[in-house]
mmCIF file of C-alpha atoms (C1' of nucleotides) in Angstrom:
data_model
loop_
_atom_site.group_PDB
_atom_site.id
_atom_site.type_symbol
_atom_site.label_atom_id
_atom_site.label_comp_id
_atom_site.label_asym_id
_atom_site.label_seq_id
_atom_site.Cartn_x
_atom_site.Cartn_y
_atom_site.Cartn_z
ATOM 1 C CA UNK A 1 -7.286 -5.876 4.276
ATOM 2 C CA UNK A 2 -4.668 -3.497 2.915
ATOM 3 C CA UNK A 3 -4.541 -4.165 -0.801
ATOM 4 C CA UNK A 4 -7.659 -2.119 -1.615
ATOM 5 C CA UNK A 5 -6.190 0.774 0.354
ATOM 6 C CA UNK A 6 -2.847 0.468 -1.390
ATOM 7 C CA UNK A 7 -4.705 0.641 -4.710
ATOM 8 C CA UNK A 8 -6.775 3.648 -3.621
ATOM 9 C CA UNK A 9 -3.576 5.445 -2.605
ATOM 10 C CA UNK A 10 -1.917 4.663 -5.922
ATOM 11 C CA UNK A 11 -4.993 5.804 -7.876
ATOM 12 C CA UNK A 12 -5.198 9.056 -5.910
ATOM 13 C CA UNK A 13 -1.560 9.730 -6.694
ATOM 14 C CA UNK A 14 -2.421 9.139 -10.351
ATOM 15 C CA UNK A 15 -5.444 7.574 -12.135
ATOM 16 C CA UNK A 16 -4.242 4.435 -13.908
ATOM 17 C CA UNK A 17 -5.190 1.248 -15.713
ATOM 18 C CA UNK A 18 -4.680 -2.200 -14.213
ATOM 19 C CA UNK A 19 -1.417 -2.768 -16.016
ATOM 20 C CA UNK A 20 -0.052 0.628 -15.066
ATOM 21 C CA UNK A 21 -0.891 -0.144 -11.448
ATOM 22 C CA UNK A 22 0.851 -3.489 -11.772
ATOM 23 C CA UNK A 23 3.989 -1.696 -12.945
ATOM 24 C CA UNK A 24 3.827 0.739 -10.057
ATOM 25 C CA UNK A 25 3.420 -2.175 -7.645
ATOM 26 C CA UNK A 26 6.741 -3.472 -8.957
ATOM 27 C CA UNK A 27 8.447 -0.372 -7.614
ATOM 28 C CA UNK A 28 7.359 2.747 -5.654
ATOM 29 C CA UNK A 29 4.365 1.548 -3.607
ATOM 30 C CA UNK A 30 5.389 -2.034 -4.327
ATOM 31 C CA UNK A 31 8.545 -1.552 -2.233
ATOM 32 C CA UNK A 32 6.439 -1.947 0.881
ATOM 33 C CA UNK A 33 3.241 -3.462 -0.493
ATOM 34 C CA UNK A 34 3.649 -5.845 -3.418
ATOM 35 C CA UNK A 35 0.844 -7.301 -5.529
ATOM 36 C CA UNK A 36 0.469 -9.310 -8.736
ATOM 37 C CA UNK A 37 -1.691 -8.244 -11.641
ATOM 38 C CA UNK A 38 -4.239 -10.948 -10.810
ATOM 39 C CA UNK A 39 -4.741 -9.516 -7.343
ATOM 40 C CA UNK A 40 -4.989 -6.032 -8.741
ATOM 41 C CA UNK A 41 -7.647 -6.814 -11.344
ATOM 42 C CA UNK A 42 -9.702 -8.745 -8.821
ATOM 43 C CA UNK A 43 -9.538 -5.856 -6.376
ATOM 44 C CA UNK A 44 -10.284 -3.222 -9.036
ATOM 45 C CA UNK A 45 -13.439 -5.180 -9.862
ATOM 46 C CA UNK A 46 -14.538 -5.185 -6.218
ATOM 47 C CA UNK A 47 -13.754 -1.514 -5.648
ATOM 48 C CA UNK A 48 -15.739 -0.580 -8.756
ATOM 49 C CA UNK A 49 -18.733 -2.706 -7.699
ATOM 50 C CA UNK A 50 -18.671 -1.068 -4.256
ATOM 51 C CA UNK A 51 -18.567 2.439 -5.721
ATOM 52 C CA UNK A 52 -15.130 3.368 -4.391
ATOM 53 C CA UNK A 53 -13.682 3.912 -7.876
ATOM 54 C CA UNK A 54 -14.992 4.172 -11.436
ATOM 55 C CA UNK A 55 -13.655 3.568 -14.905
ATOM 56 C CA UNK A 56 -13.072 6.848 -16.700
ATOM 57 C CA UNK A 57 -15.737 7.418 -19.369
ATOM 58 C CA UNK A 58 -14.690 6.906 -23.010
ATOM 59 C CA UNK A 59 -12.960 3.683 -21.969
ATOM 60 C CA UNK A 60 -14.295 0.673 -23.892
ATOM 61 C CA UNK A 61 -15.559 -2.174 -21.719
ATOM 62 C CA UNK A 62 -14.176 -5.016 -23.827
ATOM 63 C CA UNK A 63 -11.361 -7.357 -22.982
ATOM 64 C CA UNK A 64 -7.889 -6.354 -24.104
ATOM 65 C CA UNK A 65 -8.952 -2.710 -24.119
ATOM 66 C CA UNK A 66 -7.176 -0.322 -21.774
ATOM 67 C CA UNK A 67 -9.375 0.859 -18.897
ATOM 68 C CA UNK A 68 -8.411 3.737 -16.588
ATOM 69 C CA UNK A 69 -9.810 4.154 -13.089
ATOM 70 C CA UNK A 70 -10.203 7.129 -10.766
ATOM 71 C CA UNK A 71 -11.151 7.317 -7.078
ATOM 72 C CA UNK A 72 -14.657 8.442 -6.087
ATOM 73 C CA UNK A 73 -15.449 10.406 -2.878
ATOM 74 C CA UNK A 74 -16.569 7.210 -1.115
ATOM 75 C CA UNK A 75 -13.198 5.652 -1.868
ATOM 76 C CA UNK A 76 -11.265 8.623 -0.570
ATOM 77 C CA UNK A 77 -13.346 8.655 2.615
ATOM 78 C CA UNK A 78 -12.737 4.963 3.196
ATOM 79 C CA UNK A 79 -8.995 5.456 2.704
ATOM 80 C CA UNK A 80 -8.934 8.360 5.173
ATOM 81 C CA UNK A 81 -10.872 6.279 7.714
ATOM 82 C CA UNK A 82 -8.498 3.324 7.357
ATOM 83 C CA UNK A 83 -5.397 5.507 7.538
ATOM 84 C CA UNK A 84 -6.386 7.079 10.845
ATOM 85 C CA UNK A 85 -7.583 3.813 12.442
ATOM 86 C CA UNK A 86 -5.250 2.218 15.030
ATOM 87 C CA UNK A 87 -3.637 -1.000 13.793
ATOM 88 C CA UNK A 88 -1.143 -3.165 15.623
ATOM 89 C CA UNK A 89 2.103 -4.101 13.889
ATOM 90 C CA UNK A 90 2.071 -7.648 12.531
ATOM 91 C CA UNK A 91 4.350 -10.132 14.273
ATOM 92 C CA UNK A 92 7.606 -10.877 12.468
ATOM 93 C CA UNK A 93 7.576 -13.778 10.000
ATOM 94 C CA UNK A 94 10.863 -14.620 8.416
ATOM 95 C CA UNK A 95 11.903 -17.909 6.855
ATOM 96 C CA UNK A 96 15.639 -17.200 7.058
ATOM 97 C CA UNK A 97 15.424 -16.865 10.833
ATOM 98 C CA UNK A 98 13.260 -19.963 10.977
ATOM 99 C CA UNK A 99 15.843 -21.868 8.942
ATOM 100 C CA UNK A 100 18.661 -20.783 11.256
ATOM 101 C CA UNK A 101 16.660 -22.114 14.144
ATOM 102 C CA UNK A 102 16.065 -25.356 12.240
ATOM 103 C CA UNK A 103 19.782 -25.503 11.427
ATOM 104 C CA UNK A 104 20.490 -25.626 15.156
ATOM 105 C CA UNK A 105 18.618 -28.953 15.161
ATOM 106 C CA UNK A 106 19.310 -30.623 11.795
ATOM 107 C CA UNK A 107 22.707 -29.119 10.952
ATOM 108 C CA UNK A 108 23.964 -25.882 9.385
ATOM 109 C CA UNK A 109 25.169 -27.381 6.106
ATOM 110 C CA UNK A 110 25.133 -24.736 3.382
ATOM 111 C CA UNK A 111 23.764 -21.966 5.591
ATOM 112 C CA UNK A 112 26.865 -19.779 5.165
ATOM 113 C CA UNK A 113 26.412 -19.492 1.401
ATOM 114 C CA UNK A 114 22.757 -18.676 1.908
ATOM 115 C CA UNK A 115 23.627 -15.907 4.380
ATOM 116 C CA UNK A 116 26.146 -14.457 1.919
ATOM 117 C CA UNK A 117 23.589 -14.603 -0.874
ATOM 118 C CA UNK A 118 21.034 -12.737 1.237
ATOM 119 C CA UNK A 119 23.665 -10.186 2.231
ATOM 120 C CA UNK A 120 24.271 -9.486 -1.434
ATOM 121 C CA UNK A 121 20.539 -9.119 -2.166
ATOM 122 C CA UNK A 122 20.025 -6.719 0.727
ATOM 123 C CA UNK A 123 23.040 -4.646 -0.317
ATOM 124 C CA UNK A 124 21.563 -4.246 -3.791
ATOM 125 C CA UNK A 125 18.193 -3.233 -2.387
ATOM 126 C CA UNK A 126 19.881 -0.729 -0.098
ATOM 127 C CA UNK A 127 21.772 0.786 -3.037
ATOM 128 C CA UNK A 128 18.507 1.071 -4.980
ATOM 129 C CA UNK A 129 16.787 2.909 -2.133
ATOM 130 C CA UNK A 130 19.752 5.246 -1.679
ATOM 131 C CA UNK A 131 19.695 6.023 -5.373
ATOM 132 C CA UNK A 132 16.010 6.946 -5.108
ATOM 133 C CA UNK A 133 16.746 9.156 -2.113
ATOM 134 C CA UNK A 134 19.448 11.037 -4.029
ATOM 135 C CA UNK A 135 17.157 11.456 -7.001
ATOM 136 C CA UNK A 136 13.827 12.318 -5.336
ATOM 137 C CA UNK A 137 14.801 13.919 -2.030
ATOM 138 C CA UNK A 138 17.729 16.319 -2.429
ATOM 139 C CA UNK A 139 18.733 17.944 0.891
ATOM 140 C CA UNK A 140 16.189 20.751 1.041
ATOM 141 C CA UNK A 141 13.193 21.535 3.186
ATOM 142 C CA UNK A 142 10.426 19.199 2.039
ATOM 143 C CA UNK A 143 6.719 19.952 1.956
ATOM 144 C CA UNK A 144 4.657 17.879 4.418
ATOM 145 C CA UNK A 145 3.605 15.311 1.794
ATOM 146 C CA UNK A 146 7.178 14.879 0.620
ATOM 147 C CA UNK A 147 8.381 14.629 4.186
ATOM 148 C CA UNK A 148 5.958 11.741 4.751
ATOM 149 C CA UNK A 149 7.162 9.942 1.623
ATOM 150 C CA UNK A 150 10.764 10.592 2.605
ATOM 151 C CA UNK A 151 10.220 9.109 6.061
ATOM 152 C CA UNK A 152 8.761 6.007 4.441
ATOM 153 C CA UNK A 153 11.720 5.670 2.105
ATOM 154 C CA UNK A 154 14.088 6.015 5.012
ATOM 155 C CA UNK A 155 12.349 3.122 6.730
ATOM 156 C CA UNK A 156 13.330 1.050 3.726
ATOM 157 C CA UNK A 157 16.907 2.313 3.872
ATOM 158 C CA UNK A 158 17.242 1.738 7.608
ATOM 159 C CA UNK A 159 15.698 -1.712 7.337
ATOM 160 C CA UNK A 160 18.104 -2.831 4.618
ATOM 161 C CA UNK A 161 20.944 -1.336 6.644
ATOM 162 C CA UNK A 162 19.855 -3.432 9.597
ATOM 163 C CA UNK A 163 19.830 -6.609 7.479
ATOM 164 C CA UNK A 164 23.271 -6.012 5.956
ATOM 165 C CA UNK A 165 24.795 -5.339 9.368
ATOM 166 C CA UNK A 166 23.117 -8.272 11.038
ATOM 167 C CA UNK A 167 24.037 -10.644 8.201
ATOM 168 C CA UNK A 168 27.645 -9.440 8.188
ATOM 169 C CA UNK A 169 27.968 -10.100 11.883
ATOM 170 C CA UNK A 170 26.158 -13.441 11.670
ATOM 171 C CA UNK A 171 28.476 -14.630 8.897
ATOM 172 C CA UNK A 172 31.510 -13.703 11.000
ATOM 173 C CA UNK A 173 30.290 -15.379 14.162
ATOM 174 C CA UNK A 174 29.042 -18.554 12.532
ATOM 175 C CA UNK A 175 32.149 -18.732 10.355
ATOM 176 C CA UNK A 176 34.496 -19.124 13.317
ATOM 177 C CA UNK A 177 33.847 -22.839 13.817
ATOM 178 C CA UNK A 178 31.472 -23.042 10.895
ATOM 179 C CA UNK A 179 30.225 -25.785 8.629
ATOM 180 C CA UNK A 180 28.113 -28.604 10.029
ATOM 181 C CA UNK A 181 26.121 -28.699 13.231
ATOM 182 C CA UNK B 1 5.250 -23.484 2.929
ATOM 183 C CA UNK B 2 7.027 -22.822 6.216
ATOM 184 C CA UNK B 3 4.527 -23.773 8.891
ATOM 185 C CA UNK B 4 5.142 -27.542 8.612
ATOM 186 C CA UNK B 5 8.875 -26.878 8.926
ATOM 187 C CA UNK B 6 8.369 -24.625 11.912
ATOM 188 C CA UNK B 7 6.368 -27.427 13.537
ATOM 189 C CA UNK B 8 8.993 -30.042 12.702
ATOM 190 C CA UNK B 9 11.666 -27.832 14.262
ATOM 191 C CA UNK B 10 9.590 -27.330 17.402
ATOM 192 C CA UNK B 11 8.868 -31.059 17.684
ATOM 193 C CA UNK B 12 12.541 -31.945 17.264
ATOM 194 C CA UNK B 13 13.421 -29.535 20.028
ATOM 195 C CA UNK B 14 10.825 -31.314 22.172
ATOM 196 C CA UNK B 15 7.967 -33.751 21.363
ATOM 197 C CA UNK B 16 4.690 -32.036 22.203
ATOM 198 C CA UNK B 17 0.931 -32.066 21.915
ATOM 199 C CA UNK B 18 -1.018 -29.591 19.789
ATOM 200 C CA UNK B 19 -1.784 -27.299 22.667
ATOM 201 C CA UNK B 20 1.797 -27.314 23.930
ATOM 202 C CA UNK B 21 2.916 -26.368 20.418
ATOM 203 C CA UNK B 22 0.346 -23.583 20.371
ATOM 204 C CA UNK B 23 1.823 -22.229 23.592
ATOM 205 C CA UNK B 24 5.330 -22.371 22.190
ATOM 206 C CA UNK B 25 4.153 -20.573 19.065
ATOM 207 C CA UNK B 26 3.062 -17.728 21.342
ATOM 208 C CA UNK B 27 6.683 -17.210 22.352
ATOM 209 C CA UNK B 28 10.037 -18.774 21.422
ATOM 210 C CA UNK B 29 9.549 -19.984 17.831
ATOM 211 C CA UNK B 30 6.462 -17.820 17.614
ATOM 212 C CA UNK B 31 8.609 -14.676 17.870
ATOM 213 C CA UNK B 32 9.497 -15.108 14.214
ATOM 214 C CA UNK B 33 6.857 -17.563 13.021
ATOM 215 C CA UNK B 34 3.454 -17.260 14.632
ATOM 216 C CA UNK B 35 0.551 -19.680 14.222
ATOM 217 C CA UNK B 36 -2.883 -20.279 15.744
ATOM 218 C CA UNK B 37 -4.014 -23.571 17.196
ATOM 219 C CA UNK B 38 -6.301 -24.182 14.204
ATOM 220 C CA UNK B 39 -3.376 -23.964 11.824
ATOM 221 C CA UNK B 40 -1.318 -26.204 14.045
ATOM 222 C CA UNK B 41 -3.891 -28.992 14.362
ATOM 223 C CA UNK B 42 -4.558 -28.938 10.628
ATOM 224 C CA UNK B 43 -0.858 -29.167 9.899
ATOM 225 C CA UNK B 44 -0.254 -31.894 12.493
ATOM 226 C CA UNK B 45 -2.928 -33.931 10.732
ATOM 227 C CA UNK B 46 -1.221 -33.530 7.361
ATOM 228 C CA UNK B 47 2.247 -34.269 8.694
ATOM 229 C CA UNK B 48 0.957 -37.436 10.363
ATOM 230 C CA UNK B 49 -0.829 -38.613 7.187
ATOM 231 C CA UNK B 50 2.369 -38.033 5.184
ATOM 232 C CA UNK B 51 4.475 -40.013 7.637
ATOM 233 C CA UNK B 52 6.644 -37.103 8.787
ATOM 234 C CA UNK B 53 5.527 -37.394 12.413
ATOM 235 C CA UNK B 54 3.598 -39.871 14.542
ATOM 236 C CA UNK B 55 1.524 -39.772 17.681
ATOM 237 C CA UNK B 56 3.380 -41.369 20.573
ATOM 238 C CA UNK B 57 1.888 -44.780 21.376
ATOM 239 C CA UNK B 58 -0.337 -44.989 24.461
ATOM 240 C CA UNK B 59 -2.048 -41.765 23.385
ATOM 241 C CA UNK B 60 -5.812 -42.237 23.040
ATOM 242 C CA UNK B 61 -7.259 -41.223 19.683
ATOM 243 C CA UNK B 62 -10.408 -39.581 20.991
ATOM 244 C CA UNK B 63 -11.298 -35.926 21.035
ATOM 245 C CA UNK B 64 -10.316 -33.960 24.121
ATOM 246 C CA UNK B 65 -7.569 -36.454 24.883
ATOM 247 C CA UNK B 66 -4.010 -35.188 24.923
ATOM 248 C CA UNK B 67 -1.943 -36.474 21.999
ATOM 249 C CA UNK B 68 1.847 -36.120 21.795
ATOM 250 C CA UNK B 69 3.763 -36.198 18.537
ATOM 251 C CA UNK B 70 7.362 -36.985 17.633
ATOM 252 C CA UNK B 71 9.264 -36.512 14.378
ATOM 253 C CA UNK B 72 10.012 -39.547 12.168
ATOM 254 C CA UNK B 73 13.174 -39.915 10.015
ATOM 255 C CA UNK B 74 11.257 -38.811 6.902
ATOM 256 C CA UNK B 75 10.256 -35.612 8.685
ATOM 257 C CA UNK B 76 13.781 -34.847 9.802
ATOM 258 C CA UNK B 77 15.091 -35.437 6.268
ATOM 259 C CA UNK B 78 12.481 -33.094 4.797
ATOM 260 C CA UNK B 79 13.378 -30.400 7.342
ATOM 261 C CA UNK B 80 17.096 -30.737 6.531
ATOM 262 C CA UNK B 81 16.337 -30.496 2.809
ATOM 263 C CA UNK B 82 14.194 -27.384 3.253
ATOM 264 C CA UNK B 83 16.718 -25.707 5.557
ATOM 265 C CA UNK B 84 19.568 -26.026 3.058
ATOM 266 C CA UNK B 85 17.486 -24.992 0.020
ATOM 267 C CA UNK B 86 18.032 -21.438 -1.309
ATOM 268 C CA UNK B 87 15.055 -19.147 -0.662
ATOM 269 C CA UNK B 88 14.779 -15.474 -1.520
ATOM 270 C CA UNK B 89 13.745 -13.014 1.189
ATOM 271 C CA UNK B 90 10.110 -11.960 0.939
ATOM 272 C CA UNK B 91 9.476 -8.365 -0.079
ATOM 273 C CA UNK B 92 8.574 -6.001 2.761
ATOM 274 C CA UNK B 93 4.891 -5.646 3.586
ATOM 275 C CA UNK B 94 4.036 -3.141 6.240
ATOM 276 C CA UNK B 95 0.718 -1.408 6.802
ATOM 277 C CA UNK B 96 2.170 1.423 8.887
ATOM 278 C CA UNK B 97 4.400 2.479 5.993
ATOM 279 C CA UNK B 98 1.485 2.113 3.614
ATOM 280 C CA UNK B 99 -0.635 4.320 5.855
ATOM 281 C CA UNK B 100 2.060 7.003 5.981
ATOM 282 C CA UNK B 101 2.095 6.988 2.219
ATOM 283 C CA UNK B 102 -1.705 7.244 2.188
ATOM 284 C CA UNK B 103 -1.499 10.067 4.726
ATOM 285 C CA UNK B 104 0.527 12.055 2.193
ATOM 286 C CA UNK B 105 -2.592 11.973 0.007
ATOM 287 C CA UNK B 106 -5.604 12.048 2.353
ATOM 288 C CA UNK B 107 -4.107 13.875 5.334
ATOM 289 C CA UNK B 108 -2.034 12.925 8.363
ATOM 290 C CA UNK B 109 -4.741 13.375 10.989
ATOM 291 C CA UNK B 110 -4.013 11.202 14.011
ATOM 292 C CA UNK B 111 -0.843 9.671 12.600
ATOM 293 C CA UNK B 112 1.352 11.112 15.349
ATOM 294 C CA UNK B 113 -0.485 9.250 18.108
ATOM 295 C CA UNK B 114 -0.304 6.065 16.073
ATOM 296 C CA UNK B 115 3.458 6.460 15.640
ATOM 297 C CA UNK B 116 3.877 7.000 19.378
ATOM 298 C CA UNK B 117 1.737 3.962 20.132
ATOM 299 C CA UNK B 118 3.867 1.808 17.828
ATOM 300 C CA UNK B 119 7.044 3.198 19.374
ATOM 301 C CA UNK B 120 5.799 2.064 22.754
ATOM 302 C CA UNK B 121 4.931 -1.433 21.475
ATOM 303 C CA UNK B 122 8.341 -1.865 19.842
ATOM 304 C CA UNK B 123 10.117 -0.692 22.984
ATOM 305 C CA UNK B 124 8.289 -3.316 25.008
ATOM 306 C CA UNK B 125 9.164 -6.035 22.514
ATOM 307 C CA UNK B 126 12.787 -4.932 22.555
ATOM 308 C CA UNK B 127 12.870 -5.107 26.341
ATOM 309 C CA UNK B 128 11.382 -8.606 26.217
ATOM 310 C CA UNK B 129 14.060 -9.817 23.781
ATOM 311 C CA UNK B 130 16.830 -8.252 25.852
ATOM 312 C CA UNK B 131 15.492 -9.974 28.940
ATOM 313 C CA UNK B 132 15.633 -13.313 27.107
ATOM 314 C CA UNK B 133 19.178 -12.603 26.006
ATOM 315 C CA UNK B 134 20.280 -11.891 29.579
ATOM 316 C CA UNK B 135 18.571 -15.033 30.808
ATOM 317 C CA UNK B 136 19.459 -17.544 28.062
ATOM 318 C CA UNK B 137 22.736 -16.271 26.630
ATOM 319 C CA UNK B 138 25.094 -15.058 29.348
ATOM 320 C CA UNK B 139 28.404 -13.762 27.924
ATOM 321 C CA UNK B 140 30.254 -17.044 27.468
ATOM 322 C CA UNK B 141 31.435 -19.052 24.520
ATOM 323 C CA UNK B 142 28.330 -20.706 23.092
ATOM 324 C CA UNK B 143 28.113 -24.127 21.451
ATOM 325 C CA UNK B 144 27.301 -24.002 17.734
ATOM 326 C CA UNK B 145 23.595 -24.679 18.254
ATOM 327 C CA UNK B 146 23.345 -21.974 20.896
ATOM 328 C CA UNK B 147 25.280 -19.602 18.708
ATOM 329 C CA UNK B 148 22.713 -20.117 15.955
ATOM 330 C CA UNK B 149 19.831 -19.463 18.339
ATOM 331 C CA UNK B 150 21.619 -16.438 19.741
ATOM 332 C CA UNK B 151 22.121 -14.981 16.263
ATOM 333 C CA UNK B 152 18.404 -15.395 15.600
ATOM 334 C CA UNK B 153 17.510 -13.652 18.844
ATOM 335 C CA UNK B 154 19.842 -10.812 17.992
ATOM 336 C CA UNK B 155 18.013 -10.346 14.700
ATOM 337 C CA UNK B 156 14.910 -9.711 16.780
ATOM 338 C CA UNK B 157 16.778 -7.278 19.031
ATOM 339 C CA UNK B 158 18.344 -5.392 16.132
ATOM 340 C CA UNK B 159 15.062 -5.253 14.274
ATOM 341 C CA UNK B 160 13.198 -3.754 17.232
ATOM 342 C CA UNK B 161 16.080 -1.347 17.739
ATOM 343 C CA UNK B 162 15.698 -0.247 14.131
ATOM 344 C CA UNK B 163 11.959 0.358 14.594
ATOM 345 C CA UNK B 164 12.361 2.363 17.797
ATOM 346 C CA UNK B 165 15.049 4.561 16.241
ATOM 347 C CA UNK B 166 13.159 5.088 13.010
ATOM 348 C CA UNK B 167 9.915 5.859 14.816
ATOM 349 C CA UNK B 168 11.636 8.295 17.172
ATOM 350 C CA UNK B 169 13.118 10.192 14.267
ATOM 351 C CA UNK B 170 9.877 10.088 12.258
ATOM 352 C CA UNK B 171 7.915 11.518 15.204
ATOM 353 C CA UNK B 172 10.422 14.370 15.519
ATOM 354 C CA UNK B 173 10.460 15.250 11.851
ATOM 355 C CA UNK B 174 6.729 15.026 11.294
ATOM 356 C CA UNK B 175 6.085 16.865 14.523
ATOM 357 C CA UNK B 176 7.826 20.021 13.390
ATOM 358 C CA UNK B 177 4.914 21.320 11.304
ATOM 359 C CA UNK B 178 2.690 18.411 12.220
ATOM 360 C CA UNK B 179 -1.020 17.790 12.419
ATOM 361 C CA UNK B 180 -3.027 17.823 9.222
ATOM 362 C CA UNK B 181 -1.842 17.356 5.660
ATOM 363 C "C1'" DT C 1 -0.421 -13.372 -41.794
ATOM 364 C "C1'" DA C 2 2.337 -14.969 -37.987
ATOM 365 C "C1'" DA C 3 4.570 -13.648 -34.156
ATOM 366 C "C1'" DT C 4 5.206 -10.583 -30.443
ATOM 367 C "C1'" DG C 5 3.806 -7.644 -26.861
ATOM 368 C "C1'" DC C 6 0.124 -5.113 -24.523
ATOM 369 C "C1'" DA C 7 -3.887 -5.562 -21.669
ATOM 370 C "C1'" DT C 8 -7.488 -7.753 -19.088
ATOM 371 C "C1'" DG C 9 -9.100 -11.331 -17.189
ATOM 372 C "C1'" DT C 10 -10.538 -16.857 -14.975
ATOM 373 C "C1'" DA C 11 -9.685 -20.961 -12.280
ATOM 374 C "C1'" DA C 12 -7.794 -23.586 -8.800
ATOM 375 C "C1'" DC C 13 -5.292 -23.910 -4.921
ATOM 376 C "C1'" DG C 14 -2.818 -22.958 -0.417
ATOM 377 C "C1'" DA C 15 -2.109 -20.419 3.767
ATOM 378 C "C1'" DG C 16 -3.906 -17.614 7.382
ATOM 379 C "C1'" DT C 17 -8.042 -15.878 10.099
ATOM 380 C "C1'" DT C 18 -12.354 -15.985 12.660
ATOM 381 C "C1'" DA C 19 -16.036 -18.201 14.690
ATOM 382 C "C1'" DC C 20 -17.805 -22.038 16.505
ATOM 383 C "C1'" DA C 21 -18.287 -27.155 18.276
ATOM 384 C "C1'" DT C 22 -17.221 -31.034 21.232
ATOM 385 C "C1'" DG C 23 -15.138 -34.056 24.609
ATOM 386 C "C1'" DA C 24 -12.325 -34.712 28.915
ATOM 387 C "C1'" DT C 25 -10.649 -33.180 33.420
ATOM 388 C "C1'" DT C 26 -10.318 -30.530 37.331
ATOM 389 C "C1'" DT C 27 -12.301 -27.838 41.321
ATOM 390 C "C1'" DG C 28 -15.789 -25.159 43.872
ATOM 391 C "C1'" DC D 1 -22.987 -31.891 39.751
ATOM 392 C "C1'" DA D 2 -22.102 -27.296 37.619
ATOM 393 C "C1'" DA D 3 -18.735 -24.387 35.932
ATOM 394 C "C1'" DA D 4 -14.339 -23.553 34.374
ATOM 395 C "C1'" DT D 5 -10.507 -25.033 31.914
ATOM 396 C "C1'" DC D 6 -7.816 -28.106 29.118
ATOM 397 C "C1'" DA D 7 -7.594 -30.097 24.649
ATOM 398 C "C1'" DT D 8 -8.771 -31.211 19.995
ATOM 399 C "C1'" DG D 9 -11.044 -30.285 16.300
ATOM 400 C "C1'" DT D 10 -14.680 -28.243 11.899
ATOM 401 C "C1'" DA D 11 -16.380 -24.781 8.798
ATOM 402 C "C1'" DA D 12 -16.369 -20.774 6.195
ATOM 403 C "C1'" DC D 13 -14.003 -17.092 4.444
ATOM 404 C "C1'" DT D 14 -10.198 -13.886 2.715
ATOM 405 C "C1'" DC D 15 -5.894 -13.083 0.730
ATOM 406 C "C1'" DG D 16 -1.985 -14.369 -1.993
ATOM 407 C "C1'" DT D 17 0.044 -17.481 -5.634
ATOM 408 C "C1'" DT D 18 0.411 -20.102 -9.912
ATOM 409 C "C1'" DA D 19 -1.080 -21.393 -14.220
ATOM 410 C "C1'" DC D 20 -3.678 -20.490 -17.915
ATOM 411 C "C1'" DA D 21 -7.106 -17.986 -21.337
ATOM 412 C "C1'" DT D 22 -8.604 -14.320 -24.342
ATOM 413 C "C1'" DG D 23 -8.653 -10.214 -27.166
ATOM 414 C "C1'" DC D 24 -6.379 -6.099 -29.378
ATOM 415 C "C1'" DA D 25 -2.396 -3.696 -31.765
ATOM 416 C "C1'" DT D 26 1.897 -3.543 -33.889
ATOM 417 C "C1'" DT D 27 5.514 -5.065 -36.951
ATOM 418 C "C1'" DA D 28 8.626 -8.408 -39.465
#
DNA sequence: TAATGCATGTAACGAGTTACATGATTTG
DNA sequence: CAAATCATGTAACTCGTTACATGCATTA
């Protein structure tokens, strides 16, 4: 149950319409919590019904008409409650690792190219994060809020760094006698 | 659509009953693809109907009676197909990062303890993986299949190492002027 | 006025989660 | 033989995904 809270956070940062939220879930917040526009509209409907957010007045209610939302006190309270609540990390779930394990049983045909492809994707993502860091967090003393956002961004950077290193090493080691299994 | 393939992999490694699979999905394969017994029984039913696996003969069909499955050629072929097929990595989805971002908006009350708690959990997981590495992969030349499994395990080790380092640094940096937001 | 893009939705499905139900086997 | 445990399942629900539908605004 995190999507509603992701939306509340995004709306507190800036009141938005469904489509604007969708765009922001393609970057920024979306870097660590993605969502499609269908999910977002469904959730906006729920949050409005429950009184956590409201459509800004002067926004027509018809279809095809832009509709901006803002967070109500109840919504902010719920977000604060959820943020402070203990939550265990979710167990890892990764298809690439699963496929390597499967490859040990049915053969590693074509796995090398797939590893190289993933390495390339992770390198691009890493470059994107580093670009954001240069742009948004120049080396100065940050305010507390910025420091929190910076720490989050660095998780992304460190994670992509981990993947590129691990993939590089995996490609080397599996390449030695590579090919089939 | 990865659970059926995880099950096929597990069954190829060793024919098993539903409960045995459930146990193995609590460790081993479960370290990077977890599943509950309800998911597993449902999926075993589907795989059997589709002719990918079959119950070993001499296994009663009644409830409460142990029932072992083995993979049929069709199942192995499907697993090989899926393993070789290109698949993009899934975007990151992490509630702790989301909560840090939310904390920048609604206040960071209690976040420090949560970070320390997660650090402890990740350290334990790391220790568990390292123990497995010592036990199952002593420093010798591995066969190709073992090398694949070793690479997968090292992904787990490196990933937990990343989390412990990132959390340690985050705790330091947020601690400096810590507390509220 | 037809096409394109912006904006908000519906419908149907699949995967994962939680709670519960039932039968068989061991053991106190 | 009662209780605990092993083992297999059902049911209901939530969340995420895919495909499609509808209305408004601009512009070629």
